[in-house]
């Protein structure tokens, strides 16, 4: 399996695997909720606060110059990572949710009007649902939903049928946090642009796992949460095309996003600082840049292939278990590493609690995707989400203890 010769060394980089310090063994299969952090990322954040702690772009003394340099170098690293044309297209936010809200408030509320249409898919995270509910309510635009084919993937025929001259904004996940479907974003962007619509991509579950290229995808906005890709919580990015960003109103108002402030009015800077009001999460930005450096050293293609191999193995074994229902695209060309499933007759929370007794961490619930679960005719599911630092042995232990779940509750006993 890819990276097997390096995985022992890679796993040494993650302190959560130190059983002696943690007090227990952990098989962490909740990576879609948040990833674990390598020590180099933790050290980079710590070193910033120890040796460079100052407020960027606010002063001329040594520490603030160093902090500004580190902050802007982080922006440049992220721009390079996603192949943005310029670091001016990278806005630091708290997370994907804030990034989507920024688009909603600064772009959509200013540009959409009554009877315009917003097109999303049933796969979307609540952040990519409720945001557009609000925009539709405030503007009079209509929200339309694209549904799935029989393989838990976006039905492109349904998408094309619902894409009309009234469609002004399309917002779609890059990878589902439930079914792991990776929609054909490039095709969606191409069709949407031909139709005159802008395209927003929720990249929270895509960017940590697969190489993304803004010039190839050609979307107008792309949102990322750092904590899902090895960096600290509280840092995210919004990529936006420069010509669009510079014509958007600010999302929040305050220090550093201003050009001039007079007694009766203010003027504002251009992107990215226009959208970065107040003191930002400098340590988080530095941590995200370090996480990207770490991932690039391993290789994004290597990360994707390893996770795909582990996921394919897990799915192939789950498919053999008669009491498991699985919600995952079969034999798909592009697919993520989050595997949603249910154990027949057992509530997902019970499954997750019993697995936790065996030191296995999985998610249970609706995964911030209630509409999708309702569409699938289930109330909740379990989710095992795999990262490159997981192992086949961990997958085998997870599969073995799924049988213990049923035994614990008295199923399958003579």
GROMACS .gro file of C-alpha atoms in nm:
model
  414
    1UNK     CA    1   0.000   0.000   0.000
    2UNK     CA    2   0.125   0.348  -0.088
    3UNK     CA    3   0.338   0.515   0.182
    4UNK     CA    4   0.358   0.190   0.383
    5UNK     CA    5   0.737   0.221   0.391
    6UNK     CA    6   0.705   0.572   0.538
    7UNK     CA    7   0.396   0.541   0.755
    8UNK     CA    8   0.581   0.446   1.074
    9UNK     CA    9   0.788   0.764   1.049
   10UNK     CA   10   0.483   0.972   0.956
   11UNK     CA   11   0.288   0.844   1.256
   12UNK     CA   12   0.574   0.947   1.485
   13UNK     CA   13   0.486   1.306   1.393
   14UNK     CA   14   0.145   1.283   1.567
   15UNK     CA   15   0.140   1.300   1.947
   16UNK     CA   16  -0.213   1.162   1.977
   17UNK     CA   17  -0.060   0.822   1.904
   18UNK     CA   18   0.154   0.840   2.218
   19UNK     CA   19  -0.042   0.589   2.427
   20UNK     CA   20   0.164   0.651   2.740
   21UNK     CA   21   0.091   1.025   2.749
   22UNK     CA   22  -0.268   0.993   2.628
   23UNK     CA   23  -0.347   0.715   2.873
   24UNK     CA   24  -0.512   0.496   2.612
   25UNK     CA   25  -0.475   0.376   2.257
   26UNK     CA   26  -0.679   0.568   1.999
   27UNK     CA   27  -0.782   0.456   1.652
   28UNK     CA   28  -0.892   0.791   1.516
   29UNK     CA   29  -1.145   0.759   1.233
   30UNK     CA   30  -1.312   1.098   1.271
   31UNK     CA   31  -1.088   1.293   1.036
   32UNK     CA   32  -1.377   1.453   0.847
   33UNK     CA   33  -1.474   1.631   1.170
   34UNK     CA   34  -1.120   1.750   1.233
   35UNK     CA   35  -0.776   1.615   1.156
   36UNK     CA   36  -0.503   1.547   1.407
   37UNK     CA   37  -0.210   1.791   1.405
   38UNK     CA   38   0.153   1.696   1.341
   39UNK     CA   39   0.405   1.819   1.593
   40UNK     CA   40   0.570   2.051   1.340
   41UNK     CA   41   0.244   2.248   1.309
   42UNK     CA   42   0.205   2.274   1.686
   43UNK     CA   43   0.568   2.383   1.713
   44UNK     CA   44   0.526   2.647   1.441
   45UNK     CA   45   0.232   2.804   1.623
   46UNK     CA   46   0.415   2.785   1.956
   47UNK     CA   47   0.728   2.943   1.807
   48UNK     CA   48   0.526   3.232   1.667
   49UNK     CA   49   0.386   3.314   2.011
   50UNK     CA   50   0.726   3.266   2.173
   51UNK     CA   51   0.946   3.460   1.932
   52UNK     CA   52   0.741   3.665   1.683
   53UNK     CA   53   0.430   3.764   1.875
   54UNK     CA   54   0.311   4.104   1.752
   55UNK     CA   55   0.022   4.248   1.552
   56UNK     CA   56   0.086   4.238   1.174
   57UNK     CA   57   0.059   4.556   0.966
   58UNK     CA   58   0.048   4.768   1.282
   59UNK     CA   59   0.378   4.940   1.348
   60UNK     CA   60   0.740   4.954   1.238
   61UNK     CA   61   0.923   4.778   1.520
   62UNK     CA   62   1.114   4.453   1.479
   63UNK     CA   63   0.850   4.214   1.612
   64UNK     CA   64   0.562   4.355   1.410
   65UNK     CA   65   0.774   4.345   1.095
   66UNK     CA   66   0.854   3.978   1.164
   67UNK     CA   67   0.488   3.900   1.238
   68UNK     CA   68   0.376   4.075   0.919
   69UNK     CA   69   0.634   3.884   0.719
   70UNK     CA   70   0.524   3.549   0.866
   71UNK     CA   71   0.154   3.627   0.813
   72UNK     CA   72   0.197   3.734   0.451
   73UNK     CA   73   0.433   3.445   0.377
   74UNK     CA   74   0.155   3.215   0.499
   75UNK     CA   75  -0.086   3.381   0.257
   76UNK     CA   76   0.162   3.332  -0.028
   77UNK     CA   77   0.211   2.965   0.063
   78UNK     CA   78  -0.163   2.904   0.051
   79UNK     CA   79  -0.197   3.087  -0.282
   80UNK     CA   80   0.074   2.864  -0.426
   81UNK     CA   81  -0.084   2.550  -0.277
   82UNK     CA   82  -0.415   2.607  -0.459
   83UNK     CA   83  -0.254   2.779  -0.761
   84UNK     CA   84  -0.427   3.112  -0.719
   85UNK     CA   85  -0.305   3.385  -0.954
   86UNK     CA   86  -0.212   3.611  -0.664
   87UNK     CA   87  -0.193   3.606  -0.286
   88UNK     CA   88  -0.437   3.900  -0.303
   89UNK     CA   89  -0.703   3.638  -0.383
   90UNK     CA   90  -0.654   3.469  -0.044
   91UNK     CA   91  -0.864   3.596   0.247
   92UNK     CA   92  -0.809   3.458   0.595
   93UNK     CA   93  -1.129   3.365   0.779
   94UNK     CA   94  -1.217   3.148   1.079
   95UNK     CA   95  -1.342   2.852   0.876
   96UNK     CA   96  -1.545   2.746   0.571
   97UNK     CA   97  -1.866   2.859   0.739
   98UNK     CA   98  -1.740   3.216   0.772
   99UNK     CA   99  -1.608   3.207   0.416
  100UNK     CA  100  -1.950   3.109   0.280
  101UNK     CA  101  -2.118   3.376   0.491
  102UNK     CA  102  -1.874   3.634   0.357
  103UNK     CA  103  -1.984   3.547   0.003
  104UNK     CA  104  -2.349   3.558   0.104
  105UNK     CA  105  -2.332   3.899   0.272
  106UNK     CA  106  -2.078   4.075   0.051
  107UNK     CA  107  -2.170   3.929  -0.288
  108UNK     CA  108  -2.506   3.753  -0.295
  109UNK     CA  109  -2.714   4.004  -0.097
  110UNK     CA  110  -2.580   4.281  -0.320
  111UNK     CA  111  -2.622   4.106  -0.655
  112UNK     CA  112  -2.920   3.868  -0.637
  113UNK     CA  113  -3.277   3.986  -0.677
  114UNK     CA  114  -3.632   3.855  -0.673
  115UNK     CA  115  -3.687   3.541  -0.882
  116UNK     CA  116  -3.315   3.483  -0.942
  117UNK     CA  117  -3.218   3.124  -0.865
  118UNK     CA  118  -2.951   2.970  -0.642
  119UNK     CA  119  -2.856   2.610  -0.723
  120UNK     CA  120  -2.707   2.372  -0.467
  121UNK     CA  121  -2.704   1.993  -0.420
  122UNK     CA  122  -2.868   1.775  -0.157
  123UNK     CA  123  -2.517   1.674  -0.046
  124UNK     CA  124  -2.440   2.009   0.112
  125UNK     CA  125  -2.324   2.073   0.467
  126UNK     CA  126  -2.562   2.296   0.664
  127UNK     CA  127  -2.322   2.587   0.609
  128UNK     CA  128  -2.391   2.560   0.238
  129UNK     CA  129  -2.767   2.527   0.295
  130UNK     CA  130  -2.865   2.775   0.565
  131UNK     CA  131  -2.651   3.051   0.415
  132UNK     CA  132  -2.852   3.040   0.092
  133UNK     CA  133  -3.181   3.001   0.279
  134UNK     CA  134  -3.102   3.340   0.431
  135UNK     CA  135  -3.004   3.498   0.100
  136UNK     CA  136  -3.321   3.366  -0.065
  137UNK     CA  137  -3.533   3.503   0.219
  138UNK     CA  138  -3.373   3.848   0.201
  139UNK     CA  139  -3.356   3.886  -0.179
  140UNK     CA  140  -3.660   3.695  -0.302
  141UNK     CA  141  -3.435   3.456  -0.494
  142UNK     CA  142  -3.534   3.090  -0.515
  143UNK     CA  143  -3.324   2.801  -0.387
  144UNK     CA  144  -3.323   2.490  -0.606
  145UNK     CA  145  -3.180   2.151  -0.510
  146UNK     CA  146  -3.000   1.900  -0.732
  147UNK     CA  147  -3.046   1.538  -0.623
  148UNK     CA  148  -2.841   1.218  -0.653
  149UNK     CA  149  -2.816   0.922  -0.884
  150UNK     CA  150  -2.835   0.563  -0.761
  151UNK     CA  151  -2.466   0.567  -0.665
  152UNK     CA  152  -2.487   0.847  -0.404
  153UNK     CA  153  -2.335   1.094  -0.652
  154UNK     CA  154  -2.465   1.418  -0.803
  155UNK     CA  155  -2.711   1.351  -1.084
  156UNK     CA  156  -2.564   1.566  -1.360
  157UNK     CA  157  -2.876   1.530  -1.574
  158UNK     CA  158  -3.077   1.680  -1.289
  159UNK     CA  159  -2.816   1.956  -1.256
  160UNK     CA  160  -2.835   2.046  -1.624
  161UNK     CA  161  -3.214   2.043  -1.618
  162UNK     CA  162  -3.224   2.281  -1.321
  163UNK     CA  163  -2.956   2.517  -1.450
  164UNK     CA  164  -3.154   2.790  -1.627
  165UNK     CA  165  -3.117   3.149  -1.740
  166UNK     CA  166  -3.246   3.248  -1.395
  167UNK     CA  167  -2.958   3.071  -1.216
  168UNK     CA  168  -2.721   3.337  -1.085
  169UNK     CA  169  -2.524   3.145  -0.824
  170UNK     CA  170  -2.424   2.779  -0.796
  171UNK     CA  171  -2.275   2.656  -0.467
  172UNK     CA  172  -2.155   2.298  -0.446
  173UNK     CA  173  -1.940   2.081  -0.225
  174UNK     CA  174  -1.607   1.962  -0.358
  175UNK     CA  175  -1.652   1.638  -0.164
  176UNK     CA  176  -1.945   1.525   0.050
  177UNK     CA  177  -1.875   1.482   0.419
  178UNK     CA  178  -2.128   1.195   0.420
  179UNK     CA  179  -2.123   1.001   0.092
  180UNK     CA  180  -1.769   1.109  -0.011
  181UNK     CA  181  -1.899   1.190  -0.358
  182UNK     CA  182  -1.666   1.426  -0.543
  183UNK     CA  183  -1.885   1.605  -0.797
  184UNK     CA  184  -1.742   1.693  -1.137
  185UNK     CA  185  -1.664   2.049  -1.032
  186UNK     CA  186  -1.491   2.145  -1.355
  187UNK     CA  187  -1.798   2.042  -1.555
  188UNK     CA  188  -2.029   2.222  -1.312
  189UNK     CA  189  -1.819   2.539  -1.341
  190UNK     CA  190  -1.807   2.518  -1.719
  191UNK     CA  191  -2.184   2.475  -1.755
  192UNK     CA  192  -2.260   2.741  -1.493
  193UNK     CA  193  -2.030   3.000  -1.648
  194UNK     CA  194  -2.178   2.941  -1.992
  195UNK     CA  195  -2.510   3.014  -1.828
  196UNK     CA  196  -2.382   3.335  -1.665
  197UNK     CA  197  -2.377   3.206  -1.305
  198UNK     CA  198  -2.091   3.236  -1.059
  199UNK     CA  199  -1.973   2.922  -0.880
  200UNK     CA  200  -1.888   2.873  -0.513
  201UNK     CA  201  -1.709   2.554  -0.407
  202UNK     CA  202  -1.714   2.430  -0.048
  203UNK     CA  203  -1.368   2.274  -0.046
  204UNK     CA  204  -1.358   2.176   0.322
  205UNK     CA  205  -1.359   1.802   0.247
  206UNK     CA  206  -1.166   1.825  -0.081
  207UNK     CA  207  -0.855   2.037  -0.022
  208UNK     CA  208  -0.719   1.818   0.263
  209UNK     CA  209  -0.726   1.506   0.049
  210UNK     CA  210  -0.666   1.593  -0.315
  211UNK     CA  211  -0.465   1.847  -0.510
  212UNK     CA  212  -0.676   2.147  -0.610
  213UNK     CA  213  -0.591   2.398  -0.881
  214UNK     CA  214  -0.790   2.720  -0.905
  215UNK     CA  215  -0.683   2.781  -1.264
  216UNK     CA  216  -0.801   2.437  -1.368
  217UNK     CA  217  -1.123   2.437  -1.164
  218UNK     CA  218  -1.191   2.802  -1.259
  219UNK     CA  219  -1.451   2.854  -0.986
  220UNK     CA  220  -1.519   3.206  -0.862
  221UNK     CA  221  -1.492   3.125  -0.491
  222UNK     CA  222  -1.335   2.833  -0.301
  223UNK     CA  223  -1.362   2.790   0.077
  224UNK     CA  224  -1.134   2.585   0.304
  225UNK     CA  225  -1.121   2.504   0.677
  226UNK     CA  226  -0.767   2.466   0.805
  227UNK     CA  227  -0.852   2.238   1.097
  228UNK     CA  228  -0.954   1.961   0.857
  229UNK     CA  229  -0.611   1.968   0.697
  230UNK     CA  230  -0.372   1.935   0.990
  231UNK     CA  231  -0.374   2.298   1.103
  232UNK     CA  232  -0.515   2.463   1.418
  233UNK     CA  233  -0.884   2.532   1.464
  234UNK     CA  234  -1.008   2.884   1.398
  235UNK     CA  235  -0.833   2.943   1.066
  236UNK     CA  236  -0.981   2.912   0.720
  237UNK     CA  237  -0.945   3.072   0.381
  238UNK     CA  238  -1.164   3.209   0.111
  239UNK     CA  239  -1.022   3.217  -0.238
  240UNK     CA  240  -1.198   3.459  -0.469
  241UNK     CA  241  -1.118   3.594  -0.812
  242UNK     CA  242  -0.958   3.935  -0.766
  243UNK     CA  243  -1.190   4.125  -0.999
  244UNK     CA  244  -1.494   3.996  -0.810
  245UNK     CA  245  -1.348   4.057  -0.463
  246UNK     CA  246  -1.253   4.417  -0.539
  247UNK     CA  247  -1.612   4.494  -0.635
  248UNK     CA  248  -1.763   4.345  -0.318
  249UNK     CA  249  -1.856   4.541  -0.009
  250UNK     CA  250  -1.678   4.459   0.318
  251UNK     CA  251  -1.820   4.179   0.530
  252UNK     CA  252  -1.715   4.333   0.863
  253UNK     CA  253  -1.587   4.677   0.955
  254UNK     CA  254  -1.300   4.786   1.177
  255UNK     CA  255  -0.925   4.820   1.195
  256UNK     CA  256  -0.689   4.756   0.901
  257UNK     CA  257  -0.959   4.720   0.634
  258UNK     CA  258  -0.993   5.096   0.599
  259UNK     CA  259  -0.824   5.335   0.357
  260UNK     CA  260  -0.942   5.657   0.522
  261UNK     CA  261  -1.184   5.731   0.804
  262UNK     CA  262  -1.350   6.072   0.819
  263UNK     CA  263  -1.606   6.200   1.065
  264UNK     CA  264  -1.896   6.125   0.832
  265UNK     CA  265  -1.777   5.840   0.606
  266UNK     CA  266  -1.504   5.584   0.542
  267UNK     CA  267  -1.325   5.438   0.242
  268UNK     CA  268  -1.180   5.089   0.227
  269UNK     CA  269  -0.879   4.899   0.098
  270UNK     CA  270  -0.896   4.639  -0.176
  271UNK     CA  271  -0.879   4.262  -0.130
  272UNK     CA  272  -0.760   4.085   0.077
  273UNK     CA  273  -0.737   4.336   0.364
  274UNK     CA  274  -1.085   4.472   0.286
  275UNK     CA  275  -1.221   4.147   0.428
  276UNK     CA  276  -0.984   4.110   0.725
  277UNK     CA  277  -1.118   4.353   0.982
  278UNK     CA  278  -0.953   4.359   1.322
  279UNK     CA  279  -0.671   4.146   1.456
  280UNK     CA  280  -0.658   3.817   1.270
  281UNK     CA  281  -0.556   3.466   1.380
  282UNK     CA  282  -0.190   3.506   1.293
  283UNK     CA  283  -0.077   3.190   1.472
  284UNK     CA  284  -0.347   2.994   1.291
  285UNK     CA  285  -0.234   3.127   0.953
  286UNK     CA  286   0.124   3.028   1.029
  287UNK     CA  287   0.005   2.685   1.144
  288UNK     CA  288  -0.194   2.639   0.823
  289UNK     CA  289   0.108   2.728   0.611
  290UNK     CA  290   0.317   2.475   0.805
  291UNK     CA  291   0.048   2.210   0.758
  292UNK     CA  292   0.053   2.273   0.385
  293UNK     CA  293   0.432   2.244   0.382
  294UNK     CA  294   0.401   1.910   0.565
  295UNK     CA  295   0.138   1.776   0.325
  296UNK     CA  296   0.332   1.887   0.018
  297UNK     CA  297   0.642   1.708   0.147
  298UNK     CA  298   0.440   1.386   0.153
  299UNK     CA  299   0.274   1.474  -0.178
  300UNK     CA  300  -0.095   1.544  -0.234
  301UNK     CA  301  -0.116   1.270  -0.496
  302UNK     CA  302   0.035   1.025  -0.246
  303UNK     CA  303  -0.211   1.136   0.021
  304UNK     CA  304  -0.509   1.089  -0.211
  305UNK     CA  305  -0.396   0.749  -0.335
  306UNK     CA  306  -0.323   0.615   0.013
  307UNK     CA  307  -0.658   0.732   0.147
  308UNK     CA  308  -0.832   0.588  -0.158
  309UNK     CA  309  -0.666   0.250  -0.107
  310UNK     CA  310  -0.755   0.240   0.263
  311UNK     CA  311  -1.113   0.348   0.189
  312UNK     CA  312  -1.159   0.097  -0.090
  313UNK     CA  313  -1.036  -0.177   0.142
  314UNK     CA  314  -1.271  -0.069   0.421
  315UNK     CA  315  -1.569  -0.044   0.184
  316UNK     CA  316  -1.494  -0.383   0.028
  317UNK     CA  317  -1.499  -0.543   0.373
  318UNK     CA  318  -1.809  -0.356   0.489
  319UNK     CA  319  -1.990  -0.470   0.175
  320UNK     CA  320  -1.941  -0.830   0.290
  321UNK     CA  321  -2.122  -0.774   0.621
  322UNK     CA  322  -2.496  -0.841   0.582
  323UNK     CA  323  -2.606  -0.625   0.874
  324UNK     CA  324  -2.429  -0.311   0.745
  325UNK     CA  325  -2.595  -0.048   0.525
  326UNK     CA  326  -2.336   0.168   0.352
  327UNK     CA  327  -2.385   0.505   0.181
  328UNK     CA  328  -2.081   0.533  -0.043
  329UNK     CA  329  -2.030   0.548  -0.422
  330UNK     CA  330  -1.928   0.208  -0.555
  331UNK     CA  331  -1.651   0.193  -0.816
  332UNK     CA  332  -1.644   0.572  -0.854
  333UNK     CA  333  -1.343   0.730  -1.024
  334UNK     CA  334  -1.315   1.019  -0.778
  335UNK     CA  335  -1.429   0.965  -0.422
  336UNK     CA  336  -1.330   1.074  -0.073
  337UNK     CA  337  -1.242   0.879   0.239
  338UNK     CA  338  -1.546   0.940   0.462
  339UNK     CA  339  -1.757   0.624   0.486
  340UNK     CA  340  -2.111   0.661   0.619
  341UNK     CA  341  -2.284   0.344   0.734
  342UNK     CA  342  -2.542   0.203   0.971
  343UNK     CA  343  -2.559  -0.121   1.167
  344UNK     CA  344  -2.907  -0.261   1.113
  345UNK     CA  345  -3.140  -0.229   1.414
  346UNK     CA  346  -2.884  -0.034   1.620
  347UNK     CA  347  -2.885   0.343   1.665
  348UNK     CA  348  -2.570   0.514   1.533
  349UNK     CA  349  -2.500   0.676   1.871
  350UNK     CA  350  -2.497   0.332   2.034
  351UNK     CA  351  -2.261   0.204   1.767
  352UNK     CA  352  -2.022   0.495   1.820
  353UNK     CA  353  -2.037   0.464   2.200
  354UNK     CA  354  -1.957   0.094   2.193
  355UNK     CA  355  -1.675   0.145   1.943
  356UNK     CA  356  -1.535   0.410   2.177
  357UNK     CA  357  -1.513   0.142   2.446
  358UNK     CA  358  -1.269  -0.029   2.210
  359UNK     CA  359  -1.077   0.300   2.162
  360UNK     CA  360  -1.216   0.359   1.813
  361UNK     CA  361  -1.334   0.712   1.733
  362UNK     CA  362  -1.608   0.750   1.471
  363UNK     CA  363  -1.877   1.015   1.422
  364UNK     CA  364  -2.247   0.952   1.476
  365UNK     CA  365  -2.544   1.175   1.397
  366UNK     CA  366  -2.645   1.369   1.088
  367UNK     CA  367  -2.297   1.519   1.030
  368UNK     CA  368  -2.445   1.866   0.968
  369UNK     CA  369  -2.631   1.722   0.670
  370UNK     CA  370  -2.993   1.678   0.779
  371UNK     CA  371  -3.143   1.727   0.430
  372UNK     CA  372  -2.920   1.454   0.289
  373UNK     CA  373  -3.014   1.209   0.564
  374UNK     CA  374  -3.382   1.281   0.510
  375UNK     CA  375  -3.331   1.225   0.136
  376UNK     CA  376  -3.162   0.891   0.213
  377UNK     CA  377  -3.460   0.805   0.438
  378UNK     CA  378  -3.247   0.772   0.750
  379UNK     CA  379  -3.236   0.982   1.066
  380UNK     CA  380  -2.865   0.947   1.132
  381UNK     CA  381  -2.558   0.745   1.042
  382UNK     CA  382  -2.214   0.648   1.164
  383UNK     CA  383  -1.914   0.779   0.977
  384UNK     CA  384  -1.562   0.643   0.968
  385UNK     CA  385  -1.339   0.899   0.798
  386UNK     CA  386  -0.988   0.798   0.705
  387UNK     CA  387  -0.667   0.997   0.677
  388UNK     CA  388  -0.331   0.910   0.527
  389UNK     CA  389  -0.186   0.849   0.875
  390UNK     CA  390  -0.432   0.566   0.941
  391UNK     CA  391  -0.329   0.206   0.874
  392UNK     CA  392  -0.481  -0.112   0.735
  393UNK     CA  393  -0.439  -0.266   1.080
  394UNK     CA  394  -0.655   0.009   1.228
  395UNK     CA  395  -0.922  -0.055   0.964
  396UNK     CA  396  -0.913  -0.426   1.050
  397UNK     CA  397  -0.961  -0.350   1.421
  398UNK     CA  398  -1.254  -0.123   1.338
  399UNK     CA  399  -1.415  -0.399   1.129
  400UNK     CA  400  -1.358  -0.660   1.399
  401UNK     CA  401  -1.518  -0.447   1.669
  402UNK     CA  402  -1.824  -0.377   1.454
  403UNK     CA  403  -1.909  -0.741   1.527
  404UNK     CA  404  -1.860  -0.669   1.898
  405UNK     CA  405  -2.120  -0.392   1.871
  406UNK     CA  406  -2.387  -0.646   1.787
  407UNK     CA  407  -2.265  -0.893   2.047
  408UNK     CA  408  -2.268  -0.623   2.315
  409UNK     CA  409  -2.635  -0.558   2.246
  410UNK     CA  410  -2.726  -0.925   2.226
  411UNK     CA  411  -2.753  -0.963   1.848
  412UNK     CA  412  -2.616  -1.264   1.670
  413UNK     CA  413  -2.589  -1.475   1.985
  414UNK     CA  414  -2.697  -1.839   2.002
   0.00000   0.00000   0.00000
